[in-house]
């Protein structure tokens, strides 16, 4: 398949191309990367900064635990369900337009959250944030794919990954400082000036690239089927910890997801202009890159979920302190991403991807050996190794997915990359959460009894186990110091034991991902040159 680029606002007399046809600063590749990075930073910063604000939102607005959970779940659901459709919108109408709309909408919905006086409004505008974030993220990759020459795309994606790592690291620290010294509303208001800067740069710098054979119609039945399938899957994963994996509601949503995915596949094979052309997946590297992204996110996000509880509830750190202790991880991602981009440009993605997943697996197995008394130095070494392993995977898998898709489907490919991360992260959190719950259920009662602590009624034991699953010690108010110490020791030992099992599972998944990485290769478009795509 061959794709040609139509560049709007092009200089007359020049042949369209990724690094050509720009007037002045408009369309300059590195300035485009800068403009895109500001918008991406806003979204990824928001992904970690809000968790710090949730307790204050709960207190200030009198929200229930379920309502606070919806502040996060509403955003994640809207984002995951909309990513691929949003990418298709970019392919149809231009990634510059969808990126700018995403920036403006994300900033405005952030301001609206800060002005909200009820938790219902906060949840509603968080859903809007997710929808606008879905417009923005695939468009960012589509702009990079269309703007950069093939030989420089890996470096651009490497810097893009560096921005994601830096803003992810900054989230808990910035959020903790804002909540502590200003207010929870400031966590959302901070997106407004960032959004304005991104919008101004986008208006003056970004150039609208479109493939001549870009889609001209929308596959509405496909959009509906995929959206229902993604919603059912993510919702089942989110609620599995509460309902139980064998509960009828969990099984119902999982079954609905499978049925809708099957119907979607059948429909896409018959429609003339599908939402996701199934021919994309005839590319073994693209399919391998998508699976790799799911497995990487499973190991990374699923494992990292417990690290925050380990630092805050077992070691007693504040959110800001725990964010600082995670800097070796995110710092190595920041340093490693552009270096990985350069290495992938030189030797291709396969070797860096395999090496990255092997390092990730080693880090997971290492973190499985953490204890309640592990010192900062040992933790930092494992965190740094994890970040070093993740950097080439984030960059390489993204290049494999986007680079092996034709130009006119770069938005869909970007949405596919982001959706794979969301599914993998949700799946990792849910499955490893179930592993933790099973370990706590099997061992906590016995350890409590062996410590010769007062017997617990069944209802109290169940309540205590739920707290232990996130590292909390069920110490009764007014308990003697010796008893409190014994309860904390049992709870923390049980939690760390569960975390060890969870990280062992994550390590096995990372090893499997290293095997999948063997089937990746440089994007077809990077090999054939800009403007050509082969499936």
Coordinates of C-alpha atoms in Angstrom, one line a residue:
X1 CA 0.0 0.0 0.0
X2 CA 1.4 3.4 -0.9
X3 CA 0.4 6.6 0.9
X4 CA 1.0 10.2 -0.2
X5 CA 0.8 13.2 2.0
X6 CA -1.2 16.3 1.3
X7 CA 0.2 19.2 3.3
X8 CA -2.1 22.1 3.9
X9 CA -0.5 25.5 4.0
X10 CA 2.4 24.2 1.8
X11 CA 4.9 26.3 -0.1
X12 CA 4.0 26.3 -3.8
X13 CA 6.2 24.4 -6.1
X14 CA 7.6 21.9 -3.6
X15 CA 6.8 18.2 -3.4
X16 CA 4.9 17.3 -0.2
X17 CA 6.9 15.3 2.4
X18 CA 7.4 14.9 6.1
X19 CA 10.1 17.4 6.5
X20 CA 9.2 19.7 3.7
X21 CA 6.6 22.3 2.6
X22 CA 6.7 24.5 5.7
X23 CA 6.5 28.2 5.7
X24 CA 8.9 29.8 8.2
X25 CA 8.6 28.0 11.6
X26 CA 5.3 26.2 10.7
X27 CA 5.8 22.5 10.3
X28 CA 9.4 22.5 11.6
X29 CA 10.0 19.0 12.9
X30 CA 11.7 19.8 16.2
X31 CA 9.3 22.7 16.9
X32 CA 6.4 20.4 16.2
X33 CA 7.9 18.0 18.7
X34 CA 8.1 20.8 21.3
X35 CA 4.5 21.9 20.7
X36 CA 3.3 18.3 20.9
X37 CA 5.3 17.6 24.0
X38 CA 3.6 20.4 25.9
X39 CA 0.2 18.9 25.3
X40 CA 1.3 15.4 26.1
X41 CA 2.9 16.7 29.3
X42 CA -0.4 18.2 30.4
X43 CA -2.3 14.9 30.0
X44 CA 0.4 12.6 31.6
X45 CA 1.0 15.0 34.5
X46 CA -2.8 14.9 35.1
X47 CA -2.7 11.1 35.2
X48 CA -0.6 10.9 38.4
X49 CA -1.3 14.3 40.0
X50 CA -5.0 13.7 40.6
X51 CA -4.4 10.7 42.8
X52 CA -2.8 12.9 45.4
X53 CA -5.8 15.3 45.4
X54 CA -8.5 12.6 45.8
X55 CA -8.4 12.5 49.7
X56 CA -8.8 16.3 49.9
X57 CA -11.6 16.2 47.3
X58 CA -13.4 13.5 49.4
X59 CA -13.2 15.7 52.5
X60 CA -14.0 19.0 50.9
X61 CA -17.0 17.8 48.9
X62 CA -18.2 15.1 51.3
X63 CA -17.8 12.4 48.7
X64 CA -18.2 8.7 49.3
X65 CA -15.4 6.2 48.5
X66 CA -17.3 5.0 45.4
X67 CA -17.7 8.6 44.2
X68 CA -13.9 9.2 44.6
X69 CA -13.2 6.0 42.7
X70 CA -15.4 7.4 39.9
X71 CA -13.2 10.4 39.7
X72 CA -10.4 8.1 38.4
X73 CA -12.5 5.4 36.8
X74 CA -14.6 7.9 34.8
X75 CA -11.5 9.4 33.3
X76 CA -9.9 6.0 32.5
X77 CA -13.0 4.6 30.9
X78 CA -13.6 7.7 28.7
X79 CA -10.0 7.6 27.6
X80 CA -9.7 3.9 26.9
X81 CA -13.1 3.7 25.1
X82 CA -12.4 6.7 22.8
X83 CA -8.7 6.4 21.8
X84 CA -9.0 4.4 18.6
X85 CA -12.0 6.4 17.4
X86 CA -10.2 9.6 18.2
X87 CA -7.3 8.4 16.2
X88 CA -9.6 7.8 13.3
X89 CA -11.0 11.4 13.6
X90 CA -7.5 12.6 13.3
X91 CA -6.9 10.5 10.2
X92 CA -10.1 11.9 8.7
X93 CA -10.0 15.6 9.6
X94 CA -6.3 16.1 10.3
X95 CA -4.2 15.6 13.4
X96 CA -3.5 19.3 13.9
X97 CA -7.2 20.0 14.3
X98 CA -7.9 17.1 16.7
X99 CA -4.8 17.9 18.7
X100 CA -5.8 21.6 19.1
X101 CA -9.4 20.7 20.0
X102 CA -8.0 18.1 22.5
X103 CA -5.8 20.7 24.1
X104 CA -8.5 23.4 24.4
X105 CA -11.1 20.9 25.7
X106 CA -8.7 19.4 28.2
X107 CA -7.7 22.8 29.6
X108 CA -11.3 24.0 29.8
X109 CA -12.6 20.8 31.5
X110 CA -9.7 21.1 34.0
X111 CA -10.8 24.6 34.8
X112 CA -14.4 23.5 35.2
X113 CA -13.3 20.8 37.7
X114 CA -11.5 23.4 39.7
X115 CA -14.7 25.5 39.8
X116 CA -17.0 22.6 40.6
X117 CA -19.0 22.6 43.9
X118 CA -20.1 19.0 43.9
X119 CA -18.5 15.6 43.3
X120 CA -21.0 14.9 40.5
X121 CA -19.7 17.8 38.5
X122 CA -16.1 16.7 39.2
X123 CA -16.9 13.2 37.8
X124 CA -18.7 14.6 34.8
X125 CA -15.8 17.0 33.8
X126 CA -13.3 14.2 34.5
X127 CA -15.1 12.1 31.8
X128 CA -14.8 15.1 29.5
X129 CA -11.1 15.3 30.3
X130 CA -10.8 11.6 29.3
X131 CA -12.6 12.3 25.9
X132 CA -10.4 15.3 25.1
X133 CA -7.3 13.5 26.2
X134 CA -8.2 10.7 23.8
X135 CA -8.3 13.2 21.0
X136 CA -4.9 14.6 21.9
X137 CA -2.7 11.6 22.4
X138 CA -3.1 9.7 19.1
X139 CA -3.0 13.0 17.3
X140 CA 0.4 13.7 18.9
X141 CA 1.9 10.5 17.5
X142 CA 0.2 11.1 14.1
X143 CA 1.8 14.6 13.9
X144 CA 5.3 13.1 14.7
X145 CA 4.8 10.3 12.2
X146 CA 3.9 12.8 9.4
X147 CA 6.4 15.5 10.3
X148 CA 9.7 13.7 11.0
X149 CA 11.8 12.0 8.3
X150 CA 11.8 8.3 8.8
X151 CA 15.5 8.2 9.9
X152 CA 14.7 10.7 12.8
X153 CA 11.3 9.3 13.9
X154 CA 12.8 7.1 16.6
X155 CA 14.7 10.0 18.2
X156 CA 11.5 12.1 18.2
X157 CA 9.5 9.2 19.9
X158 CA 12.4 8.9 22.3
X159 CA 12.1 12.5 23.4
X160 CA 8.3 12.1 23.4
X161 CA 8.8 9.2 25.9
X162 CA 11.2 11.3 27.9
X163 CA 8.5 14.0 28.3
X164 CA 6.0 11.3 29.5
X165 CA 8.5 10.0 32.0
X166 CA 9.3 13.4 33.4
X167 CA 5.7 14.5 33.7
X168 CA 4.7 11.2 35.3
X169 CA 7.5 11.6 37.8
X170 CA 6.5 15.2 38.5
X171 CA 2.8 14.4 39.1
X172 CA 2.9 13.1 42.7
X173 CA 5.5 15.7 43.7
X174 CA 3.8 18.7 42.1
X175 CA 0.4 17.4 43.3
X176 CA 1.6 16.9 46.8
X177 CA 3.0 20.5 47.0
X178 CA -0.1 22.1 45.5
X179 CA -2.5 20.2 47.7
X180 CA -0.5 20.9 50.8
X181 CA 0.2 24.6 50.2
X182 CA -2.6 25.8 47.9
X183 CA -5.7 23.6 47.4
X184 CA -7.0 20.6 45.6
X185 CA -8.5 22.9 42.9
X186 CA -5.0 24.1 42.0
X187 CA -4.1 20.6 40.8
X188 CA -6.6 21.2 38.0
X189 CA -6.1 24.9 37.5
X190 CA -2.4 24.2 36.7
X191 CA -3.6 22.7 33.4
X192 CA -5.0 26.0 32.2
X193 CA -1.7 28.0 31.6
X194 CA -0.1 24.8 30.3
X195 CA -3.0 24.4 27.9
X196 CA -2.8 28.0 26.7
X197 CA 0.9 27.7 26.0
X198 CA 0.3 24.4 24.1
X199 CA -2.6 25.9 22.1
X200 CA -0.6 29.0 21.1
X201 CA 2.4 27.0 20.0
X202 CA 0.1 24.5 18.2
X203 CA -1.6 27.3 16.3
X204 CA 1.6 28.8 15.0
X205 CA 3.8 25.7 14.7
X206 CA 1.8 22.7 13.7
X207 CA 1.2 21.9 10.0
X208 CA -1.7 19.8 8.9
X209 CA -0.5 16.7 7.0
X210 CA -3.0 14.4 5.5
X211 CA -2.6 11.3 3.3
X212 CA -4.4 11.6 -0.1
X213 CA -6.2 8.3 0.6
X214 CA -7.3 9.3 4.1
X215 CA -10.7 7.9 5.2
X216 CA -13.7 9.9 4.0
X217 CA -16.5 8.2 6.0
X218 CA -17.1 6.8 9.4
X219 CA -17.8 3.2 10.4
X220 CA -20.5 4.0 13.0
X221 CA -21.4 0.4 13.7
X222 CA -17.7 -0.4 14.2
X223 CA -17.3 2.5 16.6
X224 CA -20.3 1.4 18.6
X225 CA -19.2 -2.2 18.8
X226 CA -15.6 -1.4 19.7
X227 CA -16.7 1.2 22.3
X228 CA -19.0 -1.3 24.0
X229 CA -16.3 -4.0 23.9
X230 CA -13.7 -1.7 25.4
X231 CA -16.0 -0.3 28.0
X232 CA -17.1 -3.8 29.1
X233 CA -13.6 -5.0 29.3
X234 CA -12.1 -2.1 31.2
X235 CA -15.2 -1.9 33.5
X236 CA -14.9 -5.6 34.4
X237 CA -11.2 -5.2 35.2
X238 CA -11.9 -2.2 37.3
X239 CA -14.7 -3.8 39.3
X240 CA -13.2 -7.4 39.5
X241 CA -11.5 -6.6 42.8
X242 CA -14.8 -5.5 44.4
X243 CA -17.1 -8.0 42.8
X244 CA -14.8 -11.0 42.6
X245 CA -13.6 -12.7 39.4
X246 CA -16.2 -15.4 39.7
X247 CA -19.1 -13.0 40.3
X248 CA -21.9 -13.1 37.8
X249 CA -21.5 -9.3 37.1
X250 CA -17.8 -9.6 36.3
X251 CA -18.4 -12.6 34.0
X252 CA -21.3 -10.8 32.3
X253 CA -19.2 -7.8 31.4
X254 CA -16.3 -10.0 30.3
X255 CA -18.7 -12.1 28.1
X256 CA -20.2 -8.9 26.6
X257 CA -16.7 -7.7 25.8
X258 CA -15.8 -10.9 24.0
X259 CA -19.1 -11.0 22.1
X260 CA -18.7 -7.4 21.0
X261 CA -15.1 -7.9 20.0
X262 CA -16.1 -10.9 17.8
X263 CA -19.0 -9.0 16.2
X264 CA -16.6 -6.0 15.6
X265 CA -14.1 -8.3 13.9
X266 CA -16.8 -9.8 11.7
X267 CA -18.2 -6.4 10.8
X268 CA -14.8 -4.9 10.0
X269 CA -14.0 -7.7 7.6
X270 CA -17.2 -6.8 5.6
X271 CA -17.4 -3.0 5.6
X272 CA -15.8 -1.0 2.8
X273 CA -14.1 1.5 5.0
X274 CA -13.6 0.0 8.4
X275 CA -12.6 1.7 11.7
X276 CA -9.6 -0.6 11.9
X277 CA -8.6 -2.3 8.7
X278 CA -7.9 -5.9 9.8
X279 CA -5.2 -6.0 7.1
X280 CA -3.1 -3.9 9.5
X281 CA -2.6 -7.0 11.6
X282 CA -1.2 -9.0 8.7
X283 CA 2.0 -7.2 9.7
X284 CA 3.6 -9.5 12.2
X285 CA 5.8 -6.7 13.7
X286 CA 2.7 -4.4 14.2
X287 CA 0.8 -7.2 15.9
X288 CA 3.8 -8.2 18.0
X289 CA 4.3 -4.5 19.0
X290 CA 0.7 -4.3 20.1
X291 CA 0.9 -7.4 22.2
X292 CA 4.3 -6.3 23.6
X293 CA 2.7 -2.9 24.7
X294 CA -0.1 -4.8 26.5
X295 CA 2.4 -7.1 28.3
X296 CA 4.8 -4.2 29.2
X297 CA 2.0 -2.2 30.7
X298 CA 0.7 -5.2 32.6
X299 CA 4.1 -5.7 34.3
X300 CA 4.9 -2.0 34.7
X301 CA 1.5 -0.5 35.8
X302 CA 0.4 -3.6 37.7
X303 CA 3.6 -3.8 39.7
X304 CA 3.9 0.0 40.2
X305 CA 0.4 0.0 41.7
X306 CA 1.8 -1.8 44.8
X307 CA 5.0 0.2 45.0
X308 CA 3.2 3.4 46.0
X309 CA 1.4 1.5 48.8
X310 CA 4.6 -0.1 49.9
X311 CA 6.4 3.3 50.2
X312 CA 3.5 5.2 51.8
X313 CA 1.8 2.6 54.0
X314 CA 4.7 0.2 54.9
X315 CA 7.5 2.8 55.0
X316 CA 5.2 5.6 56.2
X317 CA 6.3 8.1 53.5
X318 CA 4.2 11.1 52.4
X319 CA 3.0 11.3 48.8
X320 CA 5.8 13.8 48.0
X321 CA 8.5 11.6 49.6
X322 CA 7.2 8.5 47.8
X323 CA 7.4 10.5 44.5
X324 CA 11.0 11.4 45.3
X325 CA 11.9 7.8 46.0
X326 CA 10.5 6.9 42.6
X327 CA 12.8 9.4 40.8
X328 CA 15.4 6.7 40.0
X329 CA 12.7 4.9 38.0
X330 CA 11.4 7.9 36.1
X331 CA 14.8 9.5 35.9
X332 CA 16.2 6.5 34.0
X333 CA 13.1 6.6 31.7
X334 CA 13.9 10.3 31.1
X335 CA 17.6 9.6 30.4
X336 CA 17.0 6.3 28.6
X337 CA 14.2 7.3 26.2
X338 CA 16.2 9.5 23.8
X339 CA 19.2 7.2 24.1
X340 CA 16.9 4.3 23.2
X341 CA 15.6 6.3 20.2
X342 CA 19.2 6.7 18.9
X343 CA 20.0 3.0 19.5
X344 CA 16.9 1.9 17.7
X345 CA 17.7 4.2 14.8
X346 CA 21.1 2.5 14.5
X347 CA 20.4 -1.2 15.1
X348 CA 16.6 -1.5 14.8
X349 CA 14.1 -2.1 17.6
X350 CA 14.5 -5.9 18.1
X351 CA 17.7 -6.0 20.2
X352 CA 16.8 -3.0 22.4
X353 CA 13.3 -4.3 22.9
X354 CA 14.4 -7.8 24.0
X355 CA 17.1 -6.3 26.2
X356 CA 14.6 -3.8 27.7
X357 CA 12.1 -6.5 28.6
X358 CA 14.9 -8.7 30.1
X359 CA 16.0 -5.8 32.3
X360 CA 12.3 -5.2 33.2
X361 CA 11.9 -8.9 34.2
X362 CA 15.1 -8.7 36.3
X363 CA 13.9 -5.6 38.1
X364 CA 10.5 -7.3 38.8
X365 CA 12.2 -10.4 40.2
X366 CA 14.5 -8.1 42.2
X367 CA 11.5 -6.1 43.7
X368 CA 9.9 -9.4 44.6
X369 CA 12.7 -9.6 47.2
X370 CA 11.9 -6.3 48.9
X371 CA 11.1 -6.5 52.7
X372 CA 9.5 -4.1 55.1
X373 CA 13.0 -3.0 56.2
X374 CA 14.6 -2.7 52.7
X375 CA 16.7 0.5 52.6
X376 CA 16.5 3.4 50.1
X377 CA 19.7 2.4 48.2
X378 CA 18.5 -1.2 47.4
X379 CA 15.0 0.1 46.4
X380 CA 16.6 2.8 44.2
X381 CA 18.8 0.2 42.3
X382 CA 15.8 -1.9 41.4
X383 CA 13.7 1.2 40.5
X384 CA 16.5 2.4 38.3
X385 CA 16.9 -0.9 36.5
X386 CA 13.1 -1.0 35.9
X387 CA 13.2 2.5 34.3
X388 CA 16.2 1.6 32.2
X389 CA 14.4 -1.5 30.9
X390 CA 11.1 0.3 30.2
X391 CA 12.7 3.2 28.2
X392 CA 13.5 1.2 25.0
X393 CA 10.2 -0.7 25.2
X394 CA 8.1 2.5 25.4
X395 CA 10.0 4.0 22.4
X396 CA 10.6 0.8 20.4
X397 CA 7.1 -0.6 20.7
X398 CA 5.5 2.7 19.8
X399 CA 7.7 3.0 16.7
X400 CA 6.9 -0.6 15.7
X401 CA 3.2 0.0 15.9
X402 CA 3.1 3.5 14.3
X403 CA 5.9 2.8 11.8
X404 CA 4.4 -0.4 10.5
X405 CA 1.0 1.3 9.8
X406 CA 0.3 3.2 6.6
X407 CA 0.4 7.0 6.9
X408 CA -3.4 7.4 6.4
X409 CA -3.9 5.1 9.5
X410 CA -1.3 6.8 11.7
X411 CA -4.0 8.1 14.0
X412 CA -5.6 4.7 14.4
X413 CA -2.1 3.3 15.0
X414 CA -1.5 5.9 17.7
X415 CA -4.9 5.1 19.3
X416 CA -4.1 1.4 19.1
X417 CA -0.8 2.0 21.0
X418 CA -2.5 4.1 23.7
X419 CA -5.4 1.6 24.0
X420 CA -2.9 -1.3 24.3
X421 CA -1.3 0.5 27.2
X422 CA -4.7 1.2 28.9
X423 CA -5.8 -2.4 28.6
X424 CA -2.5 -3.8 29.7
X425 CA -2.3 -1.4 32.7
X426 CA -5.9 -2.2 33.8
X427 CA -5.4 -5.9 33.3
X428 CA -2.1 -5.9 35.3
X429 CA -3.7 -3.9 38.1
X430 CA -6.7 -6.3 38.2
X431 CA -4.8 -9.6 37.9
X432 CA -2.0 -8.7 40.3
X433 CA -4.6 -7.2 42.7
X434 CA -6.3 -10.6 42.6
X435 CA -2.9 -12.3 43.3
X436 CA -2.4 -10.0 46.3
X437 CA -5.9 -10.6 47.6
X438 CA -5.4 -14.4 47.4
X439 CA -2.1 -14.2 49.1
X440 CA -3.5 -12.1 52.0
X441 CA -6.5 -14.3 52.3
X442 CA -4.3 -17.4 52.5
X443 CA -1.7 -16.2 55.0
X444 CA -3.0 -13.2 57.1
X445 CA -5.2 -15.2 59.5
X446 CA -2.4 -17.8 60.2
X447 CA 0.2 -15.1 60.8
X448 CA -2.2 -13.2 63.1
X449 CA -2.8 -16.4 65.1
X450 CA 0.9 -17.3 65.2
X451 CA 1.7 -13.8 66.6
X452 CA -0.8 -14.6 69.5
X453 CA -2.9 -11.6 68.8
X454 CA -6.5 -11.4 70.0
X455 CA -8.9 -13.5 67.7
X456 CA -10.9 -11.6 65.1
X457 CA -14.5 -12.1 64.3
X458 CA -15.1 -13.2 60.6
X459 CA -16.4 -9.7 59.6
X460 CA -13.5 -8.0 61.4
X461 CA -11.0 -10.4 59.7
X462 CA -12.4 -9.6 56.3
X463 CA -12.2 -5.9 56.9
X464 CA -8.6 -6.2 58.2
X465 CA -7.6 -8.2 55.1
X466 CA -8.9 -5.4 52.8
X467 CA -6.7 -2.9 54.6
X468 CA -3.7 -5.2 54.5
X469 CA -4.1 -5.6 50.7
X470 CA -2.9 -2.0 50.4
X471 CA -0.4 -2.2 53.2
X472 CA -2.5 -0.7 56.0
X473 CA -2.1 -2.2 59.5
X474 CA -5.5 -2.7 61.3
X475 CA -4.4 -1.3 64.6
X476 CA -7.4 -0.5 66.9
X477 CA -7.5 2.9 68.4
X478 CA -5.9 3.0 71.9
X479 CA -4.0 -0.3 71.4
X480 CA -0.9 -0.8 73.6
X481 CA 2.3 0.0 71.8
X482 CA 3.5 -3.6 71.9
X483 CA 0.2 -4.9 70.4
X484 CA 0.2 -2.2 67.8
X485 CA 3.8 -3.1 66.8
X486 CA 2.9 -6.8 66.5
X487 CA -0.2 -6.0 64.4
X488 CA 1.8 -3.7 62.1
X489 CA 4.5 -6.4 61.7
X490 CA 2.0 -9.0 60.7
X491 CA 0.2 -6.7 58.3
X492 CA 3.3 -5.4 56.6
X493 CA 4.9 -8.9 56.4
X494 CA 1.7 -10.2 54.8
X495 CA 1.5 -7.3 52.3
X496 CA 5.1 -7.6 51.3
X497 CA 4.6 -11.4 50.8
X498 CA 1.7 -10.6 48.5
X499 CA 3.7 -7.9 46.7
X500 CA 6.5 -10.4 46.2
X501 CA 4.1 -12.9 44.5
X502 CA 2.6 -10.1 42.4
X503 CA 6.1 -9.0 41.2
X504 CA 7.1 -12.6 40.5
X505 CA 4.0 -12.9 38.2
X506 CA 4.9 -9.5 36.6
X507 CA 8.5 -10.8 36.0
X508 CA 7.1 -13.9 34.2
X509 CA 4.9 -11.7 32.0
X510 CA 8.0 -9.5 31.3
X511 CA 9.9 -12.7 30.2
X512 CA 7.0 -13.6 27.9
X513 CA 7.2 -10.0 26.5
X514 CA 10.9 -10.5 25.8
X515 CA 10.0 -13.5 23.6
X516 CA 7.3 -11.5 21.8
X517 CA 9.9 -8.7 21.2
X518 CA 11.9 -11.2 19.0
X519 CA 9.1 -10.8 16.4
X520 CA 9.4 -7.1 16.0
X521 CA 11.3 -5.2 13.4
X522 CA 11.8 -1.7 12.1
X523 CA 8.7 0.0 10.8
X524 CA 8.1 -0.7 7.1
X525 CA 7.8 3.1 6.5
X526 CA 11.3 3.7 8.1
X527 CA 12.8 1.1 5.7
X528 CA 11.0 2.2 2.6
X529 CA 11.4 5.9 3.3
X530 CA 8.9 8.6 4.1
X531 CA 5.6 8.5 2.4
X532 CA 5.6 4.7 1.7
X533 CA 3.8 2.1 3.8
X534 CA 3.6 -1.6 3.3
X535 CA 1.3 -4.0 5.1

